[in-house]
Amino acid sequence: MPSQQTHPRKDALPNTVDAVPHLPAGFTDTFTSRIVDVNGIAVHAVVGGDGPPLLLLPGWPQFWYAWRLVMPALAEHFTVIAADHRGTGASDKPATGYDMATLADELAGLMAALGHSRYDVAGYDVGMVSGYALAARHRERVTRLAVAEAILPGISPSPPLFSDAATNEFLWHFAFNRLEDINERMVAGREEIYFGHQFASKAASLDAIPPHAVDLYVEALRDPAALRASFEFYRADNGPLISGWQKDGPLNIPVLAIGSEFSTGAGVEEVMREVATDVTGLVVPGSGHFVTEEAPDAVVKALLDFLR
């Protein structure tokens, strides 16, 4: 998809539409940033398009910008709402509240404030977990759910402590991110090393995510509150919440489960079959973990085939 350099306005809030580079051509003609107060928390979302509402949820260590290459094509068919979870992007970054119940309620509040009572949801990585939480906790609101490239705490099996080298390289950040304090102290001032390694090692190739995007994500995480929040997603004890929602009964809405060839593969479909009855699986060839940026055309096609 074509892209163009955009220049931030001097008064633009960091990480909003007016403040980020290299958006697809014409992006700001369609999309604008919205800041919505949800129970005292400012939640940022990028909104545009025409049609039924579609909520997009980003992954770690990213924010709404991870969906930028997918959003224009989706906006031809949907009113797209690409949200920043609390702690990310241009949303508030409180010290607490990173459990999936709180996130789900906040996302439901965002959509209600924007005038949407029922909607489709697509989420990847952390957004897969919050998307499932939203669909499981607010079953009357979510009509279809597409998820990609994550596990579900409390449902997915944990790997052994001594895994093979490839598995360890892919998953070691889970244990590191859950540490209480030492991780923040080790990463602060070295954000480009830690987060840069995530993009280099989990993509299909070293340069799959362009440097300008990596720089943007890393710069956002230099904010101490954002850095802390990036770990709080992992510190939250979500396993009991998710296993509890599973016991409440499986989702009965259509679910699309997307994995990447060089990442989770069929694992997303396997775990979603544990919590939903109507699951379609898809593995995107040639992509690593960051599927919305590595294979945007494939993601667009998969979502349009599923949602329309």
mmCIF file of C-alpha atoms in Angstrom:
data_model
loop_
_atom_site.group_PDB
_atom_site.id
_atom_site.type_symbol
_atom_site.label_atom_id
_atom_site.label_comp_id
_atom_site.label_asym_id
_atom_site.label_seq_id
_atom_site.Cartn_x
_atom_site.Cartn_y
_atom_site.Cartn_z
ATOM 1 C CA MET A 1 0.000 0.000 0.000
ATOM 2 C CA PRO A 2 1.387 3.473 -0.824
ATOM 3 C CA SER A 3 2.579 5.629 2.011
ATOM 4 C CA GLN A 4 3.573 9.221 2.466
ATOM 5 C CA GLN A 5 5.542 11.203 5.018
ATOM 6 C CA THR A 6 3.357 13.285 7.282
ATOM 7 C CA HIS A 7 4.602 15.982 9.566
ATOM 8 C CA PRO A 8 3.239 16.411 13.088
ATOM 9 C CA ARG A 9 1.454 19.606 14.010
ATOM 10 C CA LYS A 10 3.116 21.554 16.791
ATOM 11 C CA ASP A 11 -0.006 21.245 18.945
ATOM 12 C CA ALA A 12 -0.644 17.562 18.228
ATOM 13 C CA LEU A 13 -0.876 15.185 21.160
ATOM 14 C CA PRO A 14 1.847 12.532 20.819
ATOM 15 C CA ASN A 15 0.793 9.329 19.024
ATOM 16 C CA THR A 16 -2.431 10.748 17.588
ATOM 17 C CA VAL A 17 -3.195 10.862 13.867
ATOM 18 C CA ASP A 18 -1.688 14.336 13.505
ATOM 19 C CA ALA A 19 1.563 13.386 15.226
ATOM 20 C CA VAL A 20 2.755 10.178 13.553
ATOM 21 C CA PRO A 21 4.803 9.668 10.354
ATOM 22 C CA HIS A 22 4.398 7.540 7.233
ATOM 23 C CA LEU A 23 0.664 7.081 7.140
ATOM 24 C CA PRO A 24 -0.924 5.635 3.981
ATOM 25 C CA ALA A 25 -1.803 8.269 1.391
ATOM 26 C CA GLY A 26 -5.037 10.084 2.223
ATOM 27 C CA PHE A 27 -5.199 8.587 5.715
ATOM 28 C CA THR A 28 -5.953 11.867 7.489
ATOM 29 C CA ASP A 29 -8.737 12.614 4.999
ATOM 30 C CA THR A 30 -10.597 9.624 6.436
ATOM 31 C CA PHE A 31 -9.393 9.224 10.010
ATOM 32 C CA THR A 32 -9.317 11.533 13.002
ATOM 33 C CA SER A 33 -8.273 11.086 16.602
ATOM 34 C CA ARG A 34 -10.896 11.039 19.320
ATOM 35 C CA ILE A 35 -10.280 11.273 23.060
ATOM 36 C CA VAL A 36 -13.140 9.824 25.100
ATOM 37 C CA ASP A 37 -13.537 9.986 28.879
ATOM 38 C CA VAL A 38 -14.446 6.539 30.204
ATOM 39 C CA ASN A 39 -14.953 6.629 33.963
ATOM 40 C CA GLY A 40 -12.253 9.247 34.376
ATOM 41 C CA ILE A 41 -9.736 7.642 31.997
ATOM 42 C CA ALA A 42 -8.977 9.359 28.686
ATOM 43 C CA VAL A 43 -9.130 6.670 26.002
ATOM 44 C CA HIS A 44 -7.786 7.495 22.553
ATOM 45 C CA ALA A 45 -9.170 6.029 19.353
ATOM 46 C CA VAL A 46 -8.651 6.731 15.664
ATOM 47 C CA VAL A 47 -12.023 6.782 13.921
ATOM 48 C CA GLY A 48 -13.043 6.876 10.279
ATOM 49 C CA GLY A 49 -14.943 5.189 7.485
ATOM 50 C CA ASP A 50 -18.563 4.354 6.833
ATOM 51 C CA GLY A 51 -20.614 1.291 7.683
ATOM 52 C CA PRO A 52 -21.152 -0.969 10.682
ATOM 53 C CA PRO A 53 -18.718 -0.415 13.565
ATOM 54 C CA LEU A 54 -15.488 -2.411 13.761
ATOM 55 C CA LEU A 55 -13.240 -2.083 16.804
ATOM 56 C CA LEU A 56 -9.522 -2.760 16.226
ATOM 57 C CA LEU A 57 -7.283 -3.591 19.189
ATOM 58 C CA PRO A 58 -3.467 -3.441 18.991
ATOM 59 C CA GLY A 59 -0.695 -5.613 20.343
ATOM 60 C CA TRP A 60 2.366 -5.220 22.537
ATOM 61 C CA PRO A 61 4.553 -3.150 22.421
ATOM 62 C CA GLN A 62 2.485 -1.072 20.006
ATOM 63 C CA PHE A 63 -0.609 1.111 19.835
ATOM 64 C CA TRP A 64 -3.241 1.914 17.181
ATOM 65 C CA TYR A 65 -0.525 2.665 14.599
ATOM 66 C CA ALA A 66 0.019 -1.088 14.181
ATOM 67 C CA TRP A 67 -3.272 -1.188 12.196
ATOM 68 C CA ARG A 68 -2.472 1.786 9.919
ATOM 69 C CA LEU A 69 -1.828 -0.293 6.780
ATOM 70 C CA VAL A 70 -5.093 -2.196 7.199
ATOM 71 C CA MET A 71 -7.429 0.614 8.205
ATOM 72 C CA PRO A 72 -8.028 2.415 4.861
ATOM 73 C CA ALA A 73 -9.324 -0.699 3.091
ATOM 74 C CA LEU A 74 -11.521 -1.617 6.060
ATOM 75 C CA ALA A 75 -12.903 1.933 6.217
ATOM 76 C CA GLU A 76 -14.473 1.422 2.781
ATOM 77 C CA HIS A 77 -16.871 -1.045 4.418
ATOM 78 C CA PHE A 78 -16.888 -0.234 8.139
ATOM 79 C CA THR A 79 -16.754 2.586 10.617
ATOM 80 C CA VAL A 80 -13.321 1.731 11.952
ATOM 81 C CA ILE A 81 -12.402 2.484 15.567
ATOM 82 C CA ALA A 82 -8.724 1.712 16.261
ATOM 83 C CA ALA A 83 -8.356 2.067 20.015
ATOM 84 C CA ASP A 84 -5.391 2.512 22.313
ATOM 85 C CA HIS A 85 -5.648 0.391 25.445
ATOM 86 C CA ARG A 86 -5.030 2.325 28.644
ATOM 87 C CA GLY A 87 -1.289 2.662 29.081
ATOM 88 C CA THR A 88 -0.563 2.852 25.346
ATOM 89 C CA GLY A 89 -0.465 5.427 22.573
ATOM 90 C CA ALA A 90 -2.378 8.589 23.404
ATOM 91 C CA SER A 91 -4.578 7.025 26.106
ATOM 92 C CA ASP A 92 -4.084 7.740 29.797
ATOM 93 C CA LYS A 93 -1.475 5.675 31.603
ATOM 94 C CA PRO A 94 -2.686 5.066 35.137
ATOM 95 C CA ALA A 95 -0.644 3.005 37.587
ATOM 96 C CA THR A 96 -3.224 0.228 37.879
ATOM 97 C CA GLY A 97 -6.119 -1.387 36.036
ATOM 98 C CA TYR A 98 -4.395 -3.584 33.446
ATOM 99 C CA ASP A 99 -6.407 -6.732 34.081
ATOM 100 C CA MET A 100 -8.578 -7.880 31.219
ATOM 101 C CA ALA A 101 -11.867 -7.260 33.042
ATOM 102 C CA THR A 102 -10.993 -3.587 33.443
ATOM 103 C CA LEU A 103 -9.786 -3.337 29.845
ATOM 104 C CA ALA A 104 -12.931 -5.015 28.525
ATOM 105 C CA ASP A 105 -15.208 -2.691 30.486
ATOM 106 C CA GLU A 106 -13.222 0.328 29.325
ATOM 107 C CA LEU A 107 -13.444 -0.714 25.682
ATOM 108 C CA ALA A 108 -17.188 -1.284 26.036
ATOM 109 C CA GLY A 109 -17.455 2.176 27.570
ATOM 110 C CA LEU A 110 -15.476 3.678 24.689
ATOM 111 C CA MET A 111 -17.765 2.123 22.102
ATOM 112 C CA ALA A 112 -20.892 3.173 23.999
ATOM 113 C CA ALA A 113 -19.600 6.748 24.201
ATOM 114 C CA LEU A 114 -19.039 6.701 20.434
ATOM 115 C CA GLY A 115 -22.636 5.595 19.943
ATOM 116 C CA HIS A 116 -22.131 1.880 19.239
ATOM 117 C CA SER A 117 -24.046 -0.765 21.197
ATOM 118 C CA ARG A 118 -23.168 -3.752 18.977
ATOM 119 C CA TYR A 119 -20.040 -4.171 16.918
ATOM 120 C CA ASP A 120 -17.422 -6.476 15.431
ATOM 121 C CA VAL A 121 -14.011 -6.718 17.079
ATOM 122 C CA ALA A 122 -10.580 -7.580 15.707
ATOM 123 C CA GLY A 123 -7.559 -7.784 18.001
ATOM 124 C CA TYR A 124 -4.065 -9.090 17.829
ATOM 125 C CA ASP A 125 -1.481 -9.999 20.501
ATOM 126 C CA VAL A 126 -2.676 -8.206 23.686
ATOM 127 C CA GLY A 127 -5.642 -7.122 21.563
ATOM 128 C CA MET A 128 -6.545 -10.780 21.034
ATOM 129 C CA VAL A 129 -6.782 -11.260 24.795
ATOM 130 C CA SER A 130 -8.702 -8.022 25.426
ATOM 131 C CA GLY A 131 -10.919 -8.793 22.423
ATOM 132 C CA TYR A 132 -11.809 -12.184 23.863
ATOM 133 C CA ALA A 133 -12.366 -10.560 27.269
ATOM 134 C CA LEU A 134 -14.719 -8.001 25.714
ATOM 135 C CA ALA A 135 -16.657 -10.689 23.833
ATOM 136 C CA ALA A 136 -16.859 -12.954 26.906
ATOM 137 C CA ARG A 137 -17.705 -10.249 29.441
ATOM 138 C CA HIS A 138 -20.094 -8.245 27.221
ATOM 139 C CA ARG A 139 -21.665 -10.992 25.148
ATOM 140 C CA GLU A 140 -24.597 -8.843 24.089
ATOM 141 C CA ARG A 141 -22.294 -6.324 22.406
ATOM 142 C CA VAL A 142 -19.807 -8.229 20.226
ATOM 143 C CA THR A 143 -21.271 -9.694 17.039
ATOM 144 C CA ARG A 144 -18.135 -11.239 15.465
ATOM 145 C CA LEU A 145 -14.583 -11.617 16.740
ATOM 146 C CA ALA A 146 -11.338 -11.891 14.789
ATOM 147 C CA VAL A 147 -8.162 -12.581 16.766
ATOM 148 C CA ALA A 148 -4.513 -13.093 15.895
ATOM 149 C CA GLU A 149 -1.113 -13.987 17.246
ATOM 150 C CA ALA A 150 -1.504 -14.554 20.973
ATOM 151 C CA ILE A 151 -2.194 -17.074 23.685
ATOM 152 C CA LEU A 152 -4.954 -16.982 26.291
ATOM 153 C CA PRO A 153 -3.641 -17.014 29.879
ATOM 154 C CA GLY A 154 -5.382 -19.691 31.893
ATOM 155 C CA ILE A 155 -6.214 -21.669 28.741
ATOM 156 C CA SER A 156 -3.006 -22.016 26.712
ATOM 157 C CA PRO A 157 -0.457 -24.454 28.166
ATOM 158 C CA SER A 158 2.720 -22.954 29.604
ATOM 159 C CA PRO A 159 6.009 -24.035 28.003
ATOM 160 C CA PRO A 160 8.613 -25.782 30.166
ATOM 161 C CA LEU A 161 11.253 -23.687 31.890
ATOM 162 C CA PHE A 162 13.976 -25.209 29.725
ATOM 163 C CA SER A 163 12.549 -24.938 26.223
ATOM 164 C CA ASP A 164 14.355 -25.384 22.946
ATOM 165 C CA ALA A 165 16.260 -22.306 21.793
ATOM 166 C CA ALA A 166 13.658 -21.149 19.256
ATOM 167 C CA THR A 167 10.774 -21.395 21.750
ATOM 168 C CA ASN A 168 12.808 -19.654 24.420
ATOM 169 C CA GLU A 169 13.666 -16.802 22.043
ATOM 170 C CA PHE A 170 10.007 -16.382 21.147
ATOM 171 C CA LEU A 171 8.532 -16.538 24.655
ATOM 172 C CA TRP A 172 11.194 -15.383 27.143
ATOM 173 C CA HIS A 173 9.704 -11.898 27.384
ATOM 174 C CA PHE A 174 6.589 -13.274 29.126
ATOM 175 C CA ALA A 175 8.500 -14.156 32.295
ATOM 176 C CA PHE A 176 10.697 -11.044 32.080
ATOM 177 C CA ASN A 177 7.721 -8.707 31.665
ATOM 178 C CA ARG A 178 6.006 -10.158 34.736
ATOM 179 C CA LEU A 179 8.852 -9.193 37.079
ATOM 180 C CA GLU A 180 7.959 -6.664 39.739
ATOM 181 C CA ASP A 181 10.502 -3.888 39.281
ATOM 182 C CA ILE A 182 13.884 -5.014 37.999
ATOM 183 C CA ASN A 183 12.660 -5.154 34.388
ATOM 184 C CA GLU A 184 11.712 -1.473 34.380
ATOM 185 C CA ARG A 185 15.068 -0.521 35.875
ATOM 186 C CA MET A 186 16.939 -2.622 33.326
ATOM 187 C CA VAL A 187 15.004 -1.331 30.299
ATOM 188 C CA ALA A 188 14.714 2.374 31.226
ATOM 189 C CA GLY A 189 17.212 4.282 29.112
ATOM 190 C CA ARG A 190 17.759 1.198 26.940
ATOM 191 C CA GLU A 191 14.305 0.986 25.383
ATOM 192 C CA GLU A 192 15.683 0.693 21.869
ATOM 193 C CA ILE A 193 17.672 -2.405 22.869
ATOM 194 C CA TYR A 194 14.850 -4.311 24.526
ATOM 195 C CA PHE A 195 11.924 -3.330 22.343
ATOM 196 C CA GLY A 196 14.027 -3.165 19.205
ATOM 197 C CA HIS A 197 14.972 -6.782 19.837
ATOM 198 C CA GLN A 198 11.307 -7.741 20.025
ATOM 199 C CA PHE A 199 10.638 -6.373 16.547
ATOM 200 C CA ALA A 200 13.830 -7.822 15.079
ATOM 201 C CA SER A 201 13.443 -11.303 16.550
ATOM 202 C CA LYS A 202 9.690 -11.890 16.250
ATOM 203 C CA ALA A 203 9.174 -10.621 12.711
ATOM 204 C CA ALA A 204 9.806 -12.880 9.724
ATOM 205 C CA SER A 205 12.945 -10.894 8.873
ATOM 206 C CA LEU A 206 15.133 -8.325 10.593
ATOM 207 C CA ASP A 207 13.771 -5.462 8.490
ATOM 208 C CA ALA A 208 10.112 -6.527 8.228
ATOM 209 C CA ILE A 209 9.046 -3.648 10.472
ATOM 210 C CA PRO A 210 10.444 -0.399 9.025
ATOM 211 C CA PRO A 211 12.815 1.638 11.213
ATOM 212 C CA HIS A 212 10.447 4.614 11.366
ATOM 213 C CA ALA A 213 7.765 2.415 12.935
ATOM 214 C CA VAL A 214 10.158 0.824 15.414
ATOM 215 C CA ASP A 215 11.441 4.285 16.344
ATOM 216 C CA LEU A 216 7.890 5.513 16.944
ATOM 217 C CA TYR A 217 7.014 2.586 19.199
ATOM 218 C CA VAL A 218 10.276 2.867 21.116
ATOM 219 C CA GLU A 219 9.909 6.624 21.577
ATOM 220 C CA ALA A 220 6.424 6.149 23.017
ATOM 221 C CA LEU A 221 7.855 3.689 25.544
ATOM 222 C CA ARG A 222 10.456 6.137 26.818
ATOM 223 C CA ASP A 223 7.651 7.664 28.871
ATOM 224 C CA PRO A 224 8.081 6.015 32.295
ATOM 225 C CA ALA A 225 4.320 5.608 32.675
ATOM 226 C CA ALA A 226 4.072 3.875 29.286
ATOM 227 C CA LEU A 227 7.043 1.660 30.102
ATOM 228 C CA ARG A 228 5.467 0.612 33.389
ATOM 229 C CA ALA A 229 2.132 -0.013 31.678
ATOM 230 C CA SER A 230 3.784 -2.205 29.038
ATOM 231 C CA PHE A 231 4.793 -4.578 31.840
ATOM 232 C CA GLU A 232 1.538 -4.245 33.789
ATOM 233 C CA PHE A 233 -0.327 -6.054 30.986
ATOM 234 C CA TYR A 234 1.803 -9.098 31.809
ATOM 235 C CA ARG A 235 1.846 -8.650 35.591
ATOM 236 C CA ALA A 236 -1.943 -8.743 35.774
ATOM 237 C CA ASP A 237 -3.243 -12.144 36.880
ATOM 238 C CA ASN A 238 -5.550 -12.786 33.953
ATOM 239 C CA GLY A 239 -5.511 -16.581 34.020
ATOM 240 C CA PRO A 240 -8.323 -16.935 36.599
ATOM 241 C CA LEU A 241 -10.422 -14.322 34.798
ATOM 242 C CA ILE A 242 -10.142 -16.033 31.433
ATOM 243 C CA SER A 243 -10.675 -19.551 32.766
ATOM 244 C CA GLY A 244 -13.722 -18.176 34.603
ATOM 245 C CA TRP A 245 -15.187 -16.775 31.401
ATOM 246 C CA GLN A 246 -14.538 -20.116 29.743
ATOM 247 C CA LYS A 247 -16.570 -21.804 32.498
ATOM 248 C CA ASP A 248 -19.398 -19.349 31.841
ATOM 249 C CA GLY A 249 -19.749 -21.030 28.466
ATOM 250 C CA PRO A 250 -18.162 -20.781 25.031
ATOM 251 C CA LEU A 251 -18.621 -17.826 22.743
ATOM 252 C CA ASN A 252 -21.353 -18.620 20.236
ATOM 253 C CA ILE A 253 -20.493 -15.853 17.785
ATOM 254 C CA PRO A 254 -18.363 -16.446 14.671
ATOM 255 C CA VAL A 255 -14.639 -16.299 15.462
ATOM 256 C CA LEU A 256 -11.737 -15.971 13.038
ATOM 257 C CA ALA A 257 -8.421 -17.186 14.479
ATOM 258 C CA ILE A 258 -5.331 -15.954 12.604
ATOM 259 C CA GLY A 259 -1.802 -17.226 13.111
ATOM 260 C CA SER A 260 1.383 -16.515 11.180
ATOM 261 C CA GLU A 261 3.580 -19.056 9.439
ATOM 262 C CA PHE A 262 6.721 -18.015 11.307
ATOM 263 C CA SER A 263 5.045 -17.427 14.649
ATOM 264 C CA THR A 264 1.998 -19.011 16.319
ATOM 265 C CA GLY A 265 0.797 -20.932 13.261
ATOM 266 C CA ALA A 266 -2.278 -23.022 14.031
ATOM 267 C CA GLY A 267 -1.964 -22.333 17.766
ATOM 268 C CA VAL A 268 -4.441 -19.446 17.675
ATOM 269 C CA GLU A 269 -7.141 -21.621 16.166
ATOM 270 C CA GLU A 270 -6.415 -24.386 18.679
ATOM 271 C CA VAL A 271 -6.804 -22.157 21.727
ATOM 272 C CA MET A 272 -9.886 -20.358 20.405
ATOM 273 C CA ARG A 273 -11.604 -23.716 19.908
ATOM 274 C CA GLU A 274 -11.307 -24.085 23.671
ATOM 275 C CA VAL A 275 -13.467 -20.996 24.252
ATOM 276 C CA ALA A 276 -15.748 -20.692 21.192
ATOM 277 C CA THR A 277 -17.995 -22.976 19.152
ATOM 278 C CA ASP A 278 -17.798 -21.395 15.688
ATOM 279 C CA VAL A 279 -14.115 -20.960 14.853
ATOM 280 C CA THR A 280 -12.476 -20.548 11.454
ATOM 281 C CA GLY A 281 -8.690 -20.874 11.403
ATOM 282 C CA LEU A 282 -6.202 -19.219 9.078
ATOM 283 C CA VAL A 283 -2.394 -19.223 8.906
ATOM 284 C CA VAL A 284 -0.868 -16.280 7.023
ATOM 285 C CA PRO A 285 2.063 -17.479 4.910
ATOM 286 C CA GLY A 286 5.391 -15.660 5.007
ATOM 287 C CA SER A 287 4.582 -13.540 8.058
ATOM 288 C CA GLY A 288 6.091 -13.335 11.491
ATOM 289 C CA HIS A 289 4.346 -12.196 14.651
ATOM 290 C CA PHE A 290 3.543 -8.602 13.617
ATOM 291 C CA VAL A 291 0.997 -9.716 11.057
ATOM 292 C CA THR A 292 -0.918 -6.440 10.637
ATOM 293 C CA GLU A 293 2.306 -4.747 9.499
ATOM 294 C CA GLU A 294 4.095 -7.668 7.841
ATOM 295 C CA ALA A 295 1.125 -8.915 5.810
ATOM 296 C CA PRO A 296 -1.509 -6.143 5.711
ATOM 297 C CA ASP A 297 -3.038 -7.232 2.406
ATOM 298 C CA ALA A 298 -3.559 -10.775 3.712
ATOM 299 C CA VAL A 299 -5.109 -9.406 6.917
ATOM 300 C CA VAL A 300 -7.448 -7.130 4.955
ATOM 301 C CA LYS A 301 -8.601 -10.009 2.774
ATOM 302 C CA ALA A 302 -9.099 -12.306 5.748
ATOM 303 C CA LEU A 303 -11.108 -9.722 7.677
ATOM 304 C CA LEU A 304 -13.267 -8.708 4.735
ATOM 305 C CA ASP A 305 -13.983 -12.334 3.827
ATOM 306 C CA PHE A 306 -14.947 -13.014 7.447
ATOM 307 C CA LEU A 307 -16.816 -9.841 8.379
ATOM 308 C CA ARG A 308 -18.846 -9.087 5.262
#
